[in-house]
Structure formats: structure tokens, C-alpha cells
Amino acid sequence: MTEPDAFVTNNGDVIYRKAVVRDAPGMARLSVQLGYPASEDRLAERLGYILTLHDHVILTAEYEGEVIGWIHAHARCLLESEPFAEIAGLVVERKFRGQGIGRTLVKRCGEWTSSAALGKLRVRMNVNRQNAVSFYEQMGFEPVKTQRVFDKSIRPRLR
């Protein structure tokens, strides 16, 4: 994604484009629907930082000036495997689901993946989200493995 508006498209009344910091309020609202509540200020702070990273992409779907969907993906470079892109988050406003918006966001993300010279797009999800599992399988994603996620809290050093 070398041009700032390389992914601006208009499908009917929905506009697909790269996210900008002023999208934070709508993105925070949608993050709640995804199950990850975030304040507008903290999300705007993270969004501003992520937008500076060349190996990340955040695309939005906009309808009548409101963000109704977003997708975030990033490149993963691991010692043990070839680089790939991974979807970190995808959400579409409940009342707009089932209209192809999520499919279009994933498709645009796939275009970014290709333009970044990455040969695979991966997504991880909670297997209990059966609608998400079905969605990705219908998009051509294939299950690779089941895993568990462990977290350990670490006290950050003060700067």
C-alpha cells in the first residue's frame, strides 16, 4: 500500500478506505461489539501509532459518514516459517452484517497482503464464535490447528 488512497473504493453507498485517527470514535464503538471495549482516547492513541507502521493495515467501511466496519491486519515474520499476514481484528456493525461488508474488507485485506509480497493471510479466532468460523471457511480459509492462548501480566518499566 504505497499510495494513501490505494484502497478507496465505493460499493454502492459504502466507502472502503484506509483508517485515519478521526475514525477512532466509531472504531471504539465497534470494538465493543467485537468484545473488546476500548475508550476512544486509548483507541485513538493506538490507532495513531499503528498507522505509522508500514507492516500493518487498517481499513474501514463507511456509510453516511459513519464507520460501520473495520479490519486490521499485519505482517508476521517468524523464524520458523515464511512471512504471512494475519488479521488481528474484523468487525461490522450488527445491523449491517450479512450484506457483504466483512467479505469486502477481507478481500481488500487480501489485496494488501498480495501487494506486501506476502503469500498467506491467516486469522485466529475463538472456536466458540461459530458464525466467525463459518464466515472464514466460506471465504476460503482452511483450519490449520486448534490452540490455547496463555497470558501472563508483566509490570511495565517506567520510562
PDB file of C-alpha atoms in Angstrom:
ATOM      1  CA  MET A   1       0.000   0.000   0.000  1.00  0.00           C
ATOM      2  CA  THR A   2       2.220   2.738  -1.241  1.00  0.00           C
ATOM      3  CA  GLU A   3      -0.423   5.299  -2.209  1.00  0.00           C
ATOM      4  CA  PRO A   4      -2.509   6.808   0.593  1.00  0.00           C
ATOM      5  CA  ASP A   5      -5.795   6.175  -1.193  1.00  0.00           C
ATOM      6  CA  ALA A   6      -4.871   2.930  -2.938  1.00  0.00           C
ATOM      7  CA  PHE A   7      -7.832   1.137  -1.387  1.00  0.00           C
ATOM      8  CA  VAL A   8     -10.501   3.826  -1.542  1.00  0.00           C
ATOM      9  CA  THR A   9     -13.457   2.269  -3.305  1.00  0.00           C
ATOM     10  CA  ASN A  10     -17.160   2.946  -3.327  1.00  0.00           C
ATOM     11  CA  ASN A  11     -19.501  -0.065  -3.440  1.00  0.00           C
ATOM     12  CA  GLY A  12     -22.952   1.442  -3.648  1.00  0.00           C
ATOM     13  CA  ASP A  13     -23.188   3.695  -0.630  1.00  0.00           C
ATOM     14  CA  VAL A  14     -20.375   2.045   1.352  1.00  0.00           C
ATOM     15  CA  ILE A  15     -16.910   3.566   1.057  1.00  0.00           C
ATOM     16  CA  TYR A  16     -13.870   1.383   1.792  1.00  0.00           C
ATOM     17  CA  ARG A  17     -10.687   3.216   2.715  1.00  0.00           C
ATOM     18  CA  LYS A  18      -7.646   3.298   4.973  1.00  0.00           C
ATOM     19  CA  ALA A  19      -8.423   4.278   8.532  1.00  0.00           C
ATOM     20  CA  VAL A  20      -7.456   7.677   9.911  1.00  0.00           C
ATOM     21  CA  VAL A  21      -7.235   8.792  13.546  1.00  0.00           C
ATOM     22  CA  ARG A  22     -10.554  10.640  13.359  1.00  0.00           C
ATOM     23  CA  ASP A  23     -12.205   7.210  12.852  1.00  0.00           C
ATOM     24  CA  ALA A  24     -11.372   6.286  16.472  1.00  0.00           C
ATOM     25  CA  PRO A  25     -14.821   7.021  17.993  1.00  0.00           C
ATOM     26  CA  GLY A  26     -16.623   4.750  15.509  1.00  0.00           C
ATOM     27  CA  MET A  27     -13.926   2.101  15.744  1.00  0.00           C
ATOM     28  CA  ALA A  28     -14.133   2.138  19.555  1.00  0.00           C
ATOM     29  CA  ARG A  29     -17.915   1.706  19.361  1.00  0.00           C
ATOM     30  CA  LEU A  30     -17.459  -1.305  17.081  1.00  0.00           C
ATOM     31  CA  SER A  31     -14.721  -2.762  19.289  1.00  0.00           C
ATOM     32  CA  VAL A  32     -17.356  -3.172  21.996  1.00  0.00           C
ATOM     33  CA  GLN A  33     -19.396  -5.318  19.571  1.00  0.00           C
ATOM     34  CA  LEU A  34     -16.266  -7.372  18.931  1.00  0.00           C
ATOM     35  CA  GLY A  35     -15.983  -7.955  22.688  1.00  0.00           C
ATOM     36  CA  TYR A  36     -13.052  -5.643  23.360  1.00  0.00           C
ATOM     37  CA  PRO A  37     -14.256  -2.418  24.999  1.00  0.00           C
ATOM     38  CA  ALA A  38     -11.812   0.444  24.466  1.00  0.00           C
ATOM     39  CA  SER A  39     -12.046   4.126  25.270  1.00  0.00           C
ATOM     40  CA  GLU A  40     -11.980   6.462  22.296  1.00  0.00           C
ATOM     41  CA  ASP A  41      -8.816   8.142  23.599  1.00  0.00           C
ATOM     42  CA  ARG A  42      -6.858   4.919  24.095  1.00  0.00           C
ATOM     43  CA  LEU A  43      -8.028   3.508  20.779  1.00  0.00           C
ATOM     44  CA  ALA A  44      -7.079   6.787  19.025  1.00  0.00           C
ATOM     45  CA  GLU A  45      -3.651   6.612  20.644  1.00  0.00           C
ATOM     46  CA  ARG A  46      -3.074   3.029  19.476  1.00  0.00           C
ATOM     47  CA  LEU A  47      -4.545   3.763  16.048  1.00  0.00           C
ATOM     48  CA  GLY A  48      -2.240   6.754  15.562  1.00  0.00           C
ATOM     49  CA  TYR A  49       0.758   4.607  16.386  1.00  0.00           C
ATOM     50  CA  ILE A  50      -0.269   1.625  14.250  1.00  0.00           C
ATOM     51  CA  LEU A  51      -0.924   3.880  11.258  1.00  0.00           C
ATOM     52  CA  THR A  52       2.804   4.758  11.271  1.00  0.00           C
ATOM     53  CA  LEU A  53       3.824   1.113  10.872  1.00  0.00           C
ATOM     54  CA  HIS A  54       4.422   0.019   7.269  1.00  0.00           C
ATOM     55  CA  ASP A  55       3.706  -3.635   8.041  1.00  0.00           C
ATOM     56  CA  HIS A  56       0.154  -3.002   9.327  1.00  0.00           C
ATOM     57  CA  VAL A  57      -3.024  -2.037   7.517  1.00  0.00           C
ATOM     58  CA  ILE A  58      -6.318  -0.849   8.946  1.00  0.00           C
ATOM     59  CA  LEU A  59      -9.204  -0.450   6.526  1.00  0.00           C
ATOM     60  CA  THR A  60     -12.668   0.882   7.227  1.00  0.00           C
ATOM     61  CA  ALA A  61     -16.121   0.607   5.726  1.00  0.00           C
ATOM     62  CA  GLU A  62     -18.004   3.886   5.947  1.00  0.00           C
ATOM     63  CA  TYR A  63     -21.703   4.562   5.381  1.00  0.00           C
ATOM     64  CA  GLU A  64     -23.193   8.050   5.512  1.00  0.00           C
ATOM     65  CA  GLY A  65     -20.060   9.354   7.252  1.00  0.00           C
ATOM     66  CA  GLU A  66     -20.045   6.671   9.971  1.00  0.00           C
ATOM     67  CA  VAL A  67     -17.558   3.828  10.362  1.00  0.00           C
ATOM     68  CA  ILE A  68     -19.637   0.655  10.119  1.00  0.00           C
ATOM     69  CA  GLY A  69     -16.778  -1.833   9.862  1.00  0.00           C
ATOM     70  CA  TRP A  70     -13.036  -2.182  10.129  1.00  0.00           C
ATOM     71  CA  ILE A  71     -10.282  -4.720   9.617  1.00  0.00           C
ATOM     72  CA  HIS A  72      -6.738  -4.667  10.985  1.00  0.00           C
ATOM     73  CA  ALA A  73      -4.014  -6.919   9.625  1.00  0.00           C
ATOM     74  CA  HIS A  74      -0.261  -7.023   9.992  1.00  0.00           C
ATOM     75  CA  ALA A  75       2.727  -8.856   8.612  1.00  0.00           C
ATOM     76  CA  ARG A  76       4.134 -11.664  10.745  1.00  0.00           C
ATOM     77  CA  CYS A  77       7.766 -12.600  10.338  1.00  0.00           C
ATOM     78  CA  LEU A  78       8.710 -15.684  12.311  1.00  0.00           C
ATOM     79  CA  LEU A  79      11.970 -17.557  12.405  1.00  0.00           C
ATOM     80  CA  GLU A  80      10.322 -20.914  11.735  1.00  0.00           C
ATOM     81  CA  SER A  81       8.064 -20.014   8.797  1.00  0.00           C
ATOM     82  CA  GLU A  82       7.699 -17.829   5.756  1.00  0.00           C
ATOM     83  CA  PRO A  83       6.264 -14.334   6.379  1.00  0.00           C
ATOM     84  CA  PHE A  84       2.486 -14.016   6.208  1.00  0.00           C
ATOM     85  CA  ALA A  85      -0.258 -11.529   7.012  1.00  0.00           C
ATOM     86  CA  GLU A  86      -2.571 -12.040   9.940  1.00  0.00           C
ATOM     87  CA  ILE A  87      -5.959 -10.485  10.556  1.00  0.00           C
ATOM     88  CA  ALA A  88      -5.839  -9.017  14.050  1.00  0.00           C
ATOM     89  CA  GLY A  89      -9.440  -7.845  14.097  1.00  0.00           C
ATOM     90  CA  LEU A  90     -12.554  -7.592  11.935  1.00  0.00           C
ATOM     91  CA  VAL A  91     -15.916  -6.208  12.947  1.00  0.00           C
ATOM     92  CA  VAL A  92     -19.011  -4.996  11.115  1.00  0.00           C
ATOM     93  CA  GLU A  93     -21.840  -3.084  12.777  1.00  0.00           C
ATOM     94  CA  ARG A  94     -24.555  -5.588  13.747  1.00  0.00           C
ATOM     95  CA  LYS A  95     -27.298  -4.042  11.611  1.00  0.00           C
ATOM     96  CA  PHE A  96     -25.035  -4.168   8.523  1.00  0.00           C
ATOM     97  CA  ARG A  97     -23.908  -7.791   8.868  1.00  0.00           C
ATOM     98  CA  GLY A  98     -24.789 -10.225   6.104  1.00  0.00           C
ATOM     99  CA  GLN A  99     -24.507  -7.578   3.369  1.00  0.00           C
ATOM    100  CA  GLY A 100     -21.004  -8.434   2.135  1.00  0.00           C
ATOM    101  CA  ILE A 101     -19.175  -5.692   4.038  1.00  0.00           C
ATOM    102  CA  GLY A 102     -16.985  -8.104   6.010  1.00  0.00           C
ATOM    103  CA  ARG A 103     -16.278 -10.059   2.832  1.00  0.00           C
ATOM    104  CA  THR A 104     -15.177  -6.883   1.069  1.00  0.00           C
ATOM    105  CA  LEU A 105     -12.939  -5.858   3.964  1.00  0.00           C
ATOM    106  CA  VAL A 106     -11.287  -9.308   3.941  1.00  0.00           C
ATOM    107  CA  LYS A 107     -10.901  -9.105   0.153  1.00  0.00           C
ATOM    108  CA  ARG A 108      -9.230  -5.678   0.430  1.00  0.00           C
ATOM    109  CA  CYS A 109      -7.012  -7.074   3.165  1.00  0.00           C
ATOM    110  CA  GLY A 110      -6.041  -9.883   0.804  1.00  0.00           C
ATOM    111  CA  GLU A 111      -5.101  -7.271  -1.806  1.00  0.00           C
ATOM    112  CA  TRP A 112      -2.874  -5.561   0.769  1.00  0.00           C
ATOM    113  CA  THR A 113      -1.339  -8.940   1.623  1.00  0.00           C
ATOM    114  CA  SER A 114      -0.509  -9.538  -2.030  1.00  0.00           C
ATOM    115  CA  SER A 115       0.896  -6.019  -2.505  1.00  0.00           C
ATOM    116  CA  ALA A 116       3.096  -6.574   0.568  1.00  0.00           C
ATOM    117  CA  ALA A 117       4.532  -9.690  -1.164  1.00  0.00           C
ATOM    118  CA  LEU A 118       3.085 -11.987   1.485  1.00  0.00           C
ATOM    119  CA  GLY A 119       1.818 -15.364   0.304  1.00  0.00           C
ATOM    120  CA  LYS A 120      -0.705 -16.163   3.009  1.00  0.00           C
ATOM    121  CA  LEU A 121      -3.444 -14.446   5.000  1.00  0.00           C
ATOM    122  CA  ARG A 122      -4.164 -16.022   8.389  1.00  0.00           C
ATOM    123  CA  VAL A 123      -6.821 -15.399  11.004  1.00  0.00           C
ATOM    124  CA  ARG A 124      -7.147 -16.680  14.547  1.00  0.00           C
ATOM    125  CA  MET A 125     -10.474 -16.758  16.331  1.00  0.00           C
ATOM    126  CA  ASN A 126     -12.281 -18.165  19.290  1.00  0.00           C
ATOM    127  CA  VAL A 127     -13.685 -21.503  18.120  1.00  0.00           C
ATOM    128  CA  ASN A 128     -16.850 -20.731  20.113  1.00  0.00           C
ATOM    129  CA  ARG A 129     -17.655 -17.961  17.619  1.00  0.00           C
ATOM    130  CA  GLN A 130     -19.298 -20.336  15.190  1.00  0.00           C
ATOM    131  CA  ASN A 131     -20.542 -17.523  12.932  1.00  0.00           C
ATOM    132  CA  ALA A 132     -16.961 -16.319  12.513  1.00  0.00           C
ATOM    133  CA  VAL A 133     -15.706 -19.847  11.845  1.00  0.00           C
ATOM    134  CA  SER A 134     -18.350 -20.315   9.127  1.00  0.00           C
ATOM    135  CA  PHE A 135     -17.648 -16.864   7.653  1.00  0.00           C
ATOM    136  CA  TYR A 136     -13.939 -17.520   7.213  1.00  0.00           C
ATOM    137  CA  GLU A 137     -14.474 -21.039   5.892  1.00  0.00           C
ATOM    138  CA  GLN A 138     -16.868 -19.624   3.282  1.00  0.00           C
ATOM    139  CA  MET A 139     -14.150 -17.096   2.364  1.00  0.00           C
ATOM    140  CA  GLY A 140     -11.768 -19.968   1.585  1.00  0.00           C
ATOM    141  CA  PHE A 141      -9.782 -20.065   4.831  1.00  0.00           C
ATOM    142  CA  GLU A 142      -8.880 -23.573   5.955  1.00  0.00           C
ATOM    143  CA  PRO A 143      -8.443 -24.693   9.567  1.00  0.00           C
ATOM    144  CA  VAL A 144      -4.816 -25.434  10.367  1.00  0.00           C
ATOM    145  CA  LYS A 145      -4.794 -26.135  14.099  1.00  0.00           C
ATOM    146  CA  THR A 146      -6.527 -25.583  17.410  1.00  0.00           C
ATOM    147  CA  GLN A 147      -4.557 -23.930  20.152  1.00  0.00           C
ATOM    148  CA  ARG A 148      -4.854 -22.338  23.574  1.00  0.00           C
ATOM    149  CA  VAL A 149      -3.771 -18.815  24.425  1.00  0.00           C
ATOM    150  CA  PHE A 150      -1.996 -18.045  27.683  1.00  0.00           C
ATOM    151  CA  ASP A 151      -1.329 -14.569  29.090  1.00  0.00           C
ATOM    152  CA  LYS A 152       0.978 -13.505  31.866  1.00  0.00           C
ATOM    153  CA  SER A 153       0.804  -9.996  33.258  1.00  0.00           C
ATOM    154  CA  ILE A 154       4.145  -8.199  33.265  1.00  0.00           C
ATOM    155  CA  ARG A 155       4.763  -4.954  35.108  1.00  0.00           C
ATOM    156  CA  PRO A 156       5.973  -2.433  32.522  1.00  0.00           C
ATOM    157  CA  ARG A 157       9.109  -0.419  33.319  1.00  0.00           C
ATOM    158  CA  LEU A 158       8.544   3.270  33.805  1.00  0.00           C
ATOM    159  CA  ARG A 159      10.259   5.430  31.216  1.00  0.00           C
TER     160      ARG A 159
END
